[in-house]
Backbone as JSON, one array per atom type, in Angstrom:
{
  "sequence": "XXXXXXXXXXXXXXXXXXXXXXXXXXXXXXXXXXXXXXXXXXXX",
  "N": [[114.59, 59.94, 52.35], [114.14, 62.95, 52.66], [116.31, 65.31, 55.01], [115.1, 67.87, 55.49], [112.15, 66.92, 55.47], [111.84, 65.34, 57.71], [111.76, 65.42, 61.5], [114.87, 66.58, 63.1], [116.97, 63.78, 64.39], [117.41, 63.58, 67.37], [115.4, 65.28, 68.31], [113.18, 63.61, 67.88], [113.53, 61.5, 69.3], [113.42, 62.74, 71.78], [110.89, 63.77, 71.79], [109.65, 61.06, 72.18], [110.33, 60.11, 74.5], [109.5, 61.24, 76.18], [106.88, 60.76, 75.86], [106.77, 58.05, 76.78], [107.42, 58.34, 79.41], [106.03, 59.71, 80.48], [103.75, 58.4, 80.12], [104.0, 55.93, 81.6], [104.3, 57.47, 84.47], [101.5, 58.23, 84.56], [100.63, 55.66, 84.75], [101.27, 54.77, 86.6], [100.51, 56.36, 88.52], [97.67, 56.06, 88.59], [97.83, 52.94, 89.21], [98.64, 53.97, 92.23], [96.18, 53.99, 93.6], [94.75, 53.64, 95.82], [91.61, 54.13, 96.36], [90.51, 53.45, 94.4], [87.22, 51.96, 92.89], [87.09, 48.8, 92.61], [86.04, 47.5, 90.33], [85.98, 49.73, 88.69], [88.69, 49.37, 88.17], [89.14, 46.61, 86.73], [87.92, 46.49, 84.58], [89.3, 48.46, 83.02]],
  "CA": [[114.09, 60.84, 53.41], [115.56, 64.12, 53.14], [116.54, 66.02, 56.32], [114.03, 68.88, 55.41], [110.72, 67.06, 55.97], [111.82, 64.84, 58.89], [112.25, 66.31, 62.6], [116.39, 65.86, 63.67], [116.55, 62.35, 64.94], [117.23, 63.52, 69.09], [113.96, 65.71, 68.81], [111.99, 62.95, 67.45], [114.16, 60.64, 70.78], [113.03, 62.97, 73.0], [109.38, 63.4, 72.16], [109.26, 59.45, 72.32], [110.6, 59.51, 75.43], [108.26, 62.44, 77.45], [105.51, 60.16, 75.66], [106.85, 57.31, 77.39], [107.52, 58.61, 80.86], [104.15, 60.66, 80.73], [102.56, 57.38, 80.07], [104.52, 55.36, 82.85], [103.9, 57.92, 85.2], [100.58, 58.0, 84.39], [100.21, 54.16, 84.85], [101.49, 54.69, 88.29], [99.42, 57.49, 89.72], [96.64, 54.78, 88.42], [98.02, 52.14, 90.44], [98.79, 54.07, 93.68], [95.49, 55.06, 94.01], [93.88, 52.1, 96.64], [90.62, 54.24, 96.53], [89.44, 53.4, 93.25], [86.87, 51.15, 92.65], [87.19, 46.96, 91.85], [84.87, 47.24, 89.02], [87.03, 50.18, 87.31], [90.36, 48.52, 87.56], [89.06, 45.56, 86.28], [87.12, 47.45, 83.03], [90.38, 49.44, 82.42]],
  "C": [[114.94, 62.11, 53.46], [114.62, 64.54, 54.51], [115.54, 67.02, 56.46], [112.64, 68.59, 56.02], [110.27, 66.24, 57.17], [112.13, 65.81, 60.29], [113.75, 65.78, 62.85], [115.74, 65.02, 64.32], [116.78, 63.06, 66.6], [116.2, 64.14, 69.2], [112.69, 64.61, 68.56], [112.28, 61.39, 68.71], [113.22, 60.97, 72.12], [111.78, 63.46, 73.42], [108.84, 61.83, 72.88], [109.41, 59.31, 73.35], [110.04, 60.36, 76.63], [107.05, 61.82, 77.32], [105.52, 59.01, 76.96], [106.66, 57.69, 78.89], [106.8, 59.07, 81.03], [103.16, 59.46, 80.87], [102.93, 56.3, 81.73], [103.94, 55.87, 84.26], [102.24, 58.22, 85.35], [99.71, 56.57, 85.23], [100.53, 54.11, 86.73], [101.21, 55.25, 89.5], [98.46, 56.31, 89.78], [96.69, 53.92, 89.74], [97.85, 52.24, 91.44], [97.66, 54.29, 94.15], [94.61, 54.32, 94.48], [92.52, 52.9, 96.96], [89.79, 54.13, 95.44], [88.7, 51.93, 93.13], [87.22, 49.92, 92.26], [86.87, 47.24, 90.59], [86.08, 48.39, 87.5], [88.43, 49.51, 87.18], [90.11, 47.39, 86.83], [88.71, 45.86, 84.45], [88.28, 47.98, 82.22], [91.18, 48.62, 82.65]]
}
């Protein structure tokens, strides 16, 4: 693997980890949100 056609390893850390917490936070707007339908939480 040369260094040239990979991204430095902490930029390729700290995409992984805006993915993560984008997705988390994501998952937890979801959750809070006691006006959504039975039928979609159940589907999703």
């Amino acid at each position: 693997m040369a260094a040239s056609q990979t991204a430095p390893r902490h930029l390729q850390d700290a995409r992984e980890e805006r993915a993560i917490s984008r997705d988390q936070a994501r998952s937890r707007a979801v959750c809070s949100q006691p006006t959504l339908p039975r039928s979609w939480r159940r589907e999703s």
